[in-house]
Tab-separated table of C-alpha atoms in Angstrom:
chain	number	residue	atom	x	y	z
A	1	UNK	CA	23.668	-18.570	-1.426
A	2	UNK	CA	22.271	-16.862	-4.566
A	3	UNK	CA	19.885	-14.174	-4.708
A	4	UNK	CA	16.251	-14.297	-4.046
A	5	UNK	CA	14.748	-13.474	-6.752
A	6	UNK	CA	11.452	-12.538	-5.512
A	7	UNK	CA	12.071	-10.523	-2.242
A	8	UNK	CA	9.795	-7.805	-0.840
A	9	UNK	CA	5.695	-7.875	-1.945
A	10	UNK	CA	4.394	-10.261	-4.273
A	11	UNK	CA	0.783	-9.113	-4.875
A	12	UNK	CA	-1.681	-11.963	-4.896
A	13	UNK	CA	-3.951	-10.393	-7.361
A	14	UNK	CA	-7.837	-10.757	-7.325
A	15	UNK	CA	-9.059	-11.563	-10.754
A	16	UNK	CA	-11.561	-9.154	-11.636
A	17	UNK	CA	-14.917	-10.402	-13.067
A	18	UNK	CA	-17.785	-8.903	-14.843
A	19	UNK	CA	-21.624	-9.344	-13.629
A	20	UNK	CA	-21.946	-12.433	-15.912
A	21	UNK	CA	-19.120	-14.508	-13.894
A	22	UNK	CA	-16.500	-13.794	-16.720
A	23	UNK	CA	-13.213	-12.650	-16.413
A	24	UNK	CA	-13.014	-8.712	-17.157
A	25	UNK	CA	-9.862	-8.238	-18.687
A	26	UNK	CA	-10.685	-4.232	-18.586
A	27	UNK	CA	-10.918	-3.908	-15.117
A	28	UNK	CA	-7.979	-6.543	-15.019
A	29	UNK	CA	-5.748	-3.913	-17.168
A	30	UNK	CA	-6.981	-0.786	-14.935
A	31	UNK	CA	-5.977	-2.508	-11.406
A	32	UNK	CA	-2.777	-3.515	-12.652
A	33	UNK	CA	-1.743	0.202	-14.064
A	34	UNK	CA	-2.763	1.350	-10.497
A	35	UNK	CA	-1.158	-1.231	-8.503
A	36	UNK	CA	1.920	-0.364	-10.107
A	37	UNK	CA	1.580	3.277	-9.835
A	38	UNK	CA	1.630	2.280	-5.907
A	39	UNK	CA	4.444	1.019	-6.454
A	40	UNK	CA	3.840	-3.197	-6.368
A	41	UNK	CA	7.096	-4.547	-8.613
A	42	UNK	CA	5.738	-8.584	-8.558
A	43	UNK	CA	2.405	-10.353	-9.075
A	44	UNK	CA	0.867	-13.181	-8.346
A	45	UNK	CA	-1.467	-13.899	-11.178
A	46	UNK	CA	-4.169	-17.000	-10.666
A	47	UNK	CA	-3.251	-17.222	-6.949
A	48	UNK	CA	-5.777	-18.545	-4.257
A	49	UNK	CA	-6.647	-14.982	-4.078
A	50	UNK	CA	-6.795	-14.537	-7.235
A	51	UNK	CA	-9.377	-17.608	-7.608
A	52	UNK	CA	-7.705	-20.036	-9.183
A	53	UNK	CA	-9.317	-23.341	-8.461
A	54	UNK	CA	-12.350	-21.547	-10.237
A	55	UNK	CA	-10.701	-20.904	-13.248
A	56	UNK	CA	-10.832	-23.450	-16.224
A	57	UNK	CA	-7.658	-24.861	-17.191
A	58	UNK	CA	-8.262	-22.260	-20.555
A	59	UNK	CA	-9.151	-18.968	-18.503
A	60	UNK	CA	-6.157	-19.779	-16.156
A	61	UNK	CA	-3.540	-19.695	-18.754
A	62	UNK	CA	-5.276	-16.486	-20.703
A	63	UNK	CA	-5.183	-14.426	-17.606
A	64	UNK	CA	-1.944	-15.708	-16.869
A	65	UNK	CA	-1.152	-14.155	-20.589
A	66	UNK	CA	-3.220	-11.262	-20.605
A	67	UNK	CA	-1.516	-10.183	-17.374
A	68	UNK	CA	1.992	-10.772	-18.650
A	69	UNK	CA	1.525	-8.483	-21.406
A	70	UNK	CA	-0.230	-5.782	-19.513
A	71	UNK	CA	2.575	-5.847	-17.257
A	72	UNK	CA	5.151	-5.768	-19.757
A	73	UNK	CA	8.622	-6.070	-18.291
A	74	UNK	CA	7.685	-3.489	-15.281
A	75	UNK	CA	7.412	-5.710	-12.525
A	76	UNK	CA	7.824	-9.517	-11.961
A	77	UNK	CA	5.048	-11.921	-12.903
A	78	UNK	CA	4.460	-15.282	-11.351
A	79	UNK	CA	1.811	-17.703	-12.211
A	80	UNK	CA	0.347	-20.371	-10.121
A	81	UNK	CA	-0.052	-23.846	-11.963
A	82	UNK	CA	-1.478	-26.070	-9.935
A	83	UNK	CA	-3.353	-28.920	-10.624
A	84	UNK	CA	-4.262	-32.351	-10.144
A	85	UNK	CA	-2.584	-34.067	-12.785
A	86	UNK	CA	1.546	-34.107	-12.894
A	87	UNK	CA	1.285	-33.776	-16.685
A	88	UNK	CA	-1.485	-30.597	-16.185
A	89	UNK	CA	0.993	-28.979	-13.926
A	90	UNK	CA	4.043	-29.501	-16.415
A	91	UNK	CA	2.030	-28.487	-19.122
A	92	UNK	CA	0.731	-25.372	-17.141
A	93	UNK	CA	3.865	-24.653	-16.117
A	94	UNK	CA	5.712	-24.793	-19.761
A	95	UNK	CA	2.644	-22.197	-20.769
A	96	UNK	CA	3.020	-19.988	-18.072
A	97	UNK	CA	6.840	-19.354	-19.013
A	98	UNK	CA	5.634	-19.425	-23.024
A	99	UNK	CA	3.438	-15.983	-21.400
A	100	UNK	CA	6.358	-14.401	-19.760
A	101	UNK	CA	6.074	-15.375	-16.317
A	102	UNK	CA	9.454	-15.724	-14.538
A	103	UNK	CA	7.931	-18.274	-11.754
A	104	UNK	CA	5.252	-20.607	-10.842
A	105	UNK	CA	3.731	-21.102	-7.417
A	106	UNK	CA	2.197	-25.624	-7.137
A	107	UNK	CA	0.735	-27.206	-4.644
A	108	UNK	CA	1.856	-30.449	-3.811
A	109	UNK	CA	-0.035	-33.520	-4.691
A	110	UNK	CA	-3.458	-32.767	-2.804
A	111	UNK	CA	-6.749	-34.482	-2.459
A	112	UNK	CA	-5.611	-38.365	-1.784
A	113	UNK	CA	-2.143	-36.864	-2.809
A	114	UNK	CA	1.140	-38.895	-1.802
A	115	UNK	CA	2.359	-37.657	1.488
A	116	UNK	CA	5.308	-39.882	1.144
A	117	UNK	CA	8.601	-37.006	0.799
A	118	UNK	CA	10.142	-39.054	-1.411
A	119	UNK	CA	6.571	-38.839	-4.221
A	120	UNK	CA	6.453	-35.080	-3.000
A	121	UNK	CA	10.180	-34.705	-5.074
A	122	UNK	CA	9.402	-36.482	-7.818
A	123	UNK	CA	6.833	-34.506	-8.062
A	124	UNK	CA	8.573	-31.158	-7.912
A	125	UNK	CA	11.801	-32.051	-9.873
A	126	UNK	CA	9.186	-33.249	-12.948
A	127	UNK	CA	7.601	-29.938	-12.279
A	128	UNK	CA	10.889	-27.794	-12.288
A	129	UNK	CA	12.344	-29.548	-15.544
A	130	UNK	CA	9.581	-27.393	-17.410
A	131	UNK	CA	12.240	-24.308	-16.953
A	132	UNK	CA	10.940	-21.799	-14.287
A	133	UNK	CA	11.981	-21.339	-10.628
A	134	UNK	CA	9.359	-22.856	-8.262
A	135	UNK	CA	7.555	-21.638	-5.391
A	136	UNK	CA	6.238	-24.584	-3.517
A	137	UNK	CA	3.203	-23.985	-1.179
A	138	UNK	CA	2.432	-25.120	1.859
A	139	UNK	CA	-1.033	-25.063	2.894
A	140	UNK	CA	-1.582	-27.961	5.187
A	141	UNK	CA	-4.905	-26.941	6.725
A	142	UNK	CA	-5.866	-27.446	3.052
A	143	UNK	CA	-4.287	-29.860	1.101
A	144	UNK	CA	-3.474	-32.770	3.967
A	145	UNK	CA	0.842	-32.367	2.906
A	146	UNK	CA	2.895	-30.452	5.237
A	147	UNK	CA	6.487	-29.261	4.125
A	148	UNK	CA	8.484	-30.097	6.970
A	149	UNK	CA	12.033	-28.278	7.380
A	150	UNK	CA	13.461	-31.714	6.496
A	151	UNK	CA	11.450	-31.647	3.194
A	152	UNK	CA	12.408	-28.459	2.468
A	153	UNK	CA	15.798	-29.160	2.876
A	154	UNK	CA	15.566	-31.675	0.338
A	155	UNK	CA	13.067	-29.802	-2.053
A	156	UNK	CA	15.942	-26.772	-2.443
A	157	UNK	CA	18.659	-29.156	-3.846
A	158	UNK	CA	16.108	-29.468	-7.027
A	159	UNK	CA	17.364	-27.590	-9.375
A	160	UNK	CA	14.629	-24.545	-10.410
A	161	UNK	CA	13.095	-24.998	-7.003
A	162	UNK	CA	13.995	-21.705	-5.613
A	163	UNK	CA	11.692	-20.997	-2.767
A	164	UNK	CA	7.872	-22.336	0.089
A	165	UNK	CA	5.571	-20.021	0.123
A	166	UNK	CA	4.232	-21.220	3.898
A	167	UNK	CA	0.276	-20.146	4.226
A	168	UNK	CA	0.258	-22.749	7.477
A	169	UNK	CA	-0.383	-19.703	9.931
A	170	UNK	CA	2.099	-21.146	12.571
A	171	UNK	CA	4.608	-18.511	13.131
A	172	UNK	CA	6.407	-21.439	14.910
A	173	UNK	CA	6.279	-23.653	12.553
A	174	UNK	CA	7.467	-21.082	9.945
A	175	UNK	CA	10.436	-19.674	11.980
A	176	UNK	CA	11.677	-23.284	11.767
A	177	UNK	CA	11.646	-23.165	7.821
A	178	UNK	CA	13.562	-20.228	8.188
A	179	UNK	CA	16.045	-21.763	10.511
A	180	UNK	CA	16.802	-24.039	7.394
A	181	UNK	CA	18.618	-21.212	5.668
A	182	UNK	CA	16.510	-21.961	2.509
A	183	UNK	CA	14.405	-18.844	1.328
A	184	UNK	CA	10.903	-18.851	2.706
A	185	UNK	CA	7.775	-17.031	2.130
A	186	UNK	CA	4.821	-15.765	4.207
A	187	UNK	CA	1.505	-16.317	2.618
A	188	UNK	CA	-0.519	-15.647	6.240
A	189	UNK	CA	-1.466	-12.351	5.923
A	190	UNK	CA	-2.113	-11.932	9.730
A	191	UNK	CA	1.501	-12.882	10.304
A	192	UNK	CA	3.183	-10.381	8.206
A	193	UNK	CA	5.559	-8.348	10.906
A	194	UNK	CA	6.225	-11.212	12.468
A	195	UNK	CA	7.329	-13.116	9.755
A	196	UNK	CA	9.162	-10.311	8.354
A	197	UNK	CA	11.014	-9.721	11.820
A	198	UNK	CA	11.610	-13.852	11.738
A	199	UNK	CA	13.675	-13.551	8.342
A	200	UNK	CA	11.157	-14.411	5.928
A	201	UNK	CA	12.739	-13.606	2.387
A	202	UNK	CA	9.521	-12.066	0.854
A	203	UNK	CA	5.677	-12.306	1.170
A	204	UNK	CA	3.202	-13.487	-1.204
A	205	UNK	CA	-0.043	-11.062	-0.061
A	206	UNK	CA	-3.969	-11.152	-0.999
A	207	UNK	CA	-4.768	-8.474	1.524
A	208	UNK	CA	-2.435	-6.099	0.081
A	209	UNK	CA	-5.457	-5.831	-2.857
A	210	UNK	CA	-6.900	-3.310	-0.922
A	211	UNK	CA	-3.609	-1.165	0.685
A	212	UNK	CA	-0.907	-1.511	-2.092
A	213	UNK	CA	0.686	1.349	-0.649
A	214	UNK	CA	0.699	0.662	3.019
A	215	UNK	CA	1.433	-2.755	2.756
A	216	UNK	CA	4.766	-1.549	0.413
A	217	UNK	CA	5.558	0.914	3.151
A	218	UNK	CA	5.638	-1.487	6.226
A	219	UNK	CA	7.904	-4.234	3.675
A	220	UNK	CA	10.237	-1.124	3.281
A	221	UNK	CA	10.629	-0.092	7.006
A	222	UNK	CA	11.241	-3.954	7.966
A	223	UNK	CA	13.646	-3.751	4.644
A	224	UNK	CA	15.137	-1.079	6.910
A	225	UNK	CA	15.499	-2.779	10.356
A	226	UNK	CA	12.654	0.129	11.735
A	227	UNK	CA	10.638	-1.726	13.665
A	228	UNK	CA	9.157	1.275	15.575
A	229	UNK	CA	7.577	2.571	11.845
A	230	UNK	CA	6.488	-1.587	11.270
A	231	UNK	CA	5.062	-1.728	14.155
A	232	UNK	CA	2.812	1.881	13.948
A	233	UNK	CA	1.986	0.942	10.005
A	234	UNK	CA	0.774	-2.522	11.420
A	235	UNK	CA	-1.459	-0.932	13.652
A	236	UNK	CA	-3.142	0.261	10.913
A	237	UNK	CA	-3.168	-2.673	8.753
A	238	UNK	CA	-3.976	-5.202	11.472
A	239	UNK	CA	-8.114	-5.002	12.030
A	240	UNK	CA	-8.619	-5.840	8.619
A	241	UNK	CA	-5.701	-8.331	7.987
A	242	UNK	CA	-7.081	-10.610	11.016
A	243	UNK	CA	-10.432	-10.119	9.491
A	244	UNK	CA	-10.168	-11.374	6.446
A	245	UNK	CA	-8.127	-14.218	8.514
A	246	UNK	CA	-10.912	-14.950	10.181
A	247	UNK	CA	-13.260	-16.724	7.729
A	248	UNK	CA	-14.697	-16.021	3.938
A	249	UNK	CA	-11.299	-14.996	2.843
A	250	UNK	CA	-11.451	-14.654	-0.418
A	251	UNK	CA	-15.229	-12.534	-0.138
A	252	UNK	CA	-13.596	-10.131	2.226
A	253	UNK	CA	-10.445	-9.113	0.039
A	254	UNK	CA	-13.142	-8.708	-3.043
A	255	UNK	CA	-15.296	-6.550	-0.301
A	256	UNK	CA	-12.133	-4.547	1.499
A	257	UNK	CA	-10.689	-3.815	-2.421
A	258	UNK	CA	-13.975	-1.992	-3.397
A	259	UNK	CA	-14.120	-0.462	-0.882
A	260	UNK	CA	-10.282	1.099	-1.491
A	261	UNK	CA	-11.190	2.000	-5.238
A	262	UNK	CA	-9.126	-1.303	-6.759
A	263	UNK	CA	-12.554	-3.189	-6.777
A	264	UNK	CA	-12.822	-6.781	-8.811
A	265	UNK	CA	-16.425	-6.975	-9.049
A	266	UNK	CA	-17.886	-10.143	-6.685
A	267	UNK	CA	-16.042	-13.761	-6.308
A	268	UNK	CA	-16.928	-16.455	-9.345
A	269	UNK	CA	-19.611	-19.108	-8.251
A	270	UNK	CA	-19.615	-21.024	-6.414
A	271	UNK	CA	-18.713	-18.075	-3.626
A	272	UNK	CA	-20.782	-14.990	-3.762
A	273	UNK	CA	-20.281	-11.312	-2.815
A	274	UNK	CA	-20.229	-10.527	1.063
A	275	UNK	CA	-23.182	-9.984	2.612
A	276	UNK	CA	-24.390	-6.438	3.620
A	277	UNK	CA	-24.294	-6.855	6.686
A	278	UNK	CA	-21.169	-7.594	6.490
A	279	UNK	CA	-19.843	-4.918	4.890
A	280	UNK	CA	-19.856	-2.736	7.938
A	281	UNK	CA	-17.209	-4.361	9.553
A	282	UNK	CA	-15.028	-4.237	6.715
A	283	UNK	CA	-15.473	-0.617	6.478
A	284	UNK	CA	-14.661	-0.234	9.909
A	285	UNK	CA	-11.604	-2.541	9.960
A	286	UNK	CA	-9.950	-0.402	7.371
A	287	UNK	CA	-10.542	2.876	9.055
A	288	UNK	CA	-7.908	4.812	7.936
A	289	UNK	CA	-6.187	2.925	5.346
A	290	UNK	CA	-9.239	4.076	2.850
A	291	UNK	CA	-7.817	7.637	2.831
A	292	UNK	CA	-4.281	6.547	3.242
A	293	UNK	CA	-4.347	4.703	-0.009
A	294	UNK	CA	-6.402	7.251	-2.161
A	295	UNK	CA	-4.033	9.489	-1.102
């Protein structure tokens, strides 16, 4: 079996924008210098996270570019190129390695998608002949296709499709991808140890926004077989990772990452900032990890 090639943290970075809704390319620059002082060595750009189904077709592929450049060889850089349209996700997809990215994360087909397997590979082999390894991602909950261990079995003999990213929150469910020998990834934040302990190959991550360093500490114990230190890093991690699980995901990472110093301004319309009263909770769910990662 060849090597994964993107084990470990893949940071599902929140794209940063200004108070008029556009994307701030400043603040874009300054998270990524700090994330990788952390230590983060792959990321994510125009993930879920990172608000990509709010992003024009144009802004996707110029933070996609942007990003690749600031980065600049020191850590991996995956882009996420889904769309509706086959020929939109090809064409994404050929941009995105034109940028520098060395993978792409797609969707299947969604909204009145095929949910026939047999569509689903056409659809990734057309996808992989545009010449970067694939993440597929399954999101059920969201998109109305499941990846089934039998699909993923057949998705893996593609050539350039290297890897499912599984955000379908079923630690069941994703222990049987895992079972398949092909490489997996979590996307369920609150699942991380688990998942991790289960065999997961690496872990694509919007919470770790806000704890870069805590959340690289607790993939390097597992890395290690110490489950004692996973376990006592988890405790810390775990109040805030099942709530942002718990509703207004993408509002709470926004809210938790200001709160840690690598703030993105507020969501793009049509989602808006967290509520005050809100904010409390947040605070209070991350407890310790705002010292722990200014430290």
């Amino acid at each position: 079996m060849p090597e994964f090639q993107f084990p470990g943290l893949n940071l599902a970075i929140a794209t940063p924008f200004d108070d008029a809704g556009r994307i701030d390319y400043s603040r874009l620059e300054h998270n990524i210098e700090r994330y990788l002082a952390a230590g983060v060595r792959s990321f994510l750009l125009s993930s879920g996270t990172g608000m990509h189904v709010y992003l024009s077709k144009e802004e996707s592929e110029g933070l996609i570019k942007r990003g690749a450049r600031i980065v600049n060889g020191r850590a991996k850089v995956i882009a996420q190129t889904s769309a509706l349209l086959v020929e939109d996700v090809v064409e994404r997809t050929a941009r995105a390695r034109d940028a520098g990215a060395e993978g792409v994360m797609v969707l299947p087909p969604f909204f009145e998608g095929p949910t026939d397997d047999q569509d689903i590979l056409d659809f990734y082999a057309e996808v992989a002949r545009a010449g970067l390894p694939v993440i597929g991602y399954n999101v059920p909950q969201a998109v109305g296709v499941a990846i089934t261990p039998e699909l993923l079995t057949k998705l893996s003999e593609i050539p350039g499709f290297c890897a499912v990213k599984d955000s379908g929150g079923d630690l069941g469910k994703q222990a049987e991808l895992v079972r398949t020998g092909k490489f997996v990834m979590n996307g369920a934040d609150s699942l991380v140890p688990y998942a991790l302990y289960a065999g997961c190959h690496g872990l694509i991550w919007g919470g770790a926004n806000f704890a870069p360093k805590t959340c690289l500490s607790i993939v390097a114990a597992a890395a290690n077989g110490n489950w004692v230190e996973v376990r006592e890093l988890w405790k810390l991690l775990e109040p805030a990772m099942a709530l942002i699980s718990k509703g207004d995901y993408v509002q709470t990472v926004y809210a938790a990452a200001q709160l840690t110093g690598y703030g993105a301004g507020s969501p793009r319309k049509p989602l808006r900032g967290l509520s005050a009263d809100r904010i409390p909770a947040v605070r209070q769910s991350l407890d310790t990890l705002i010292e722990r990662e200014a430290m």
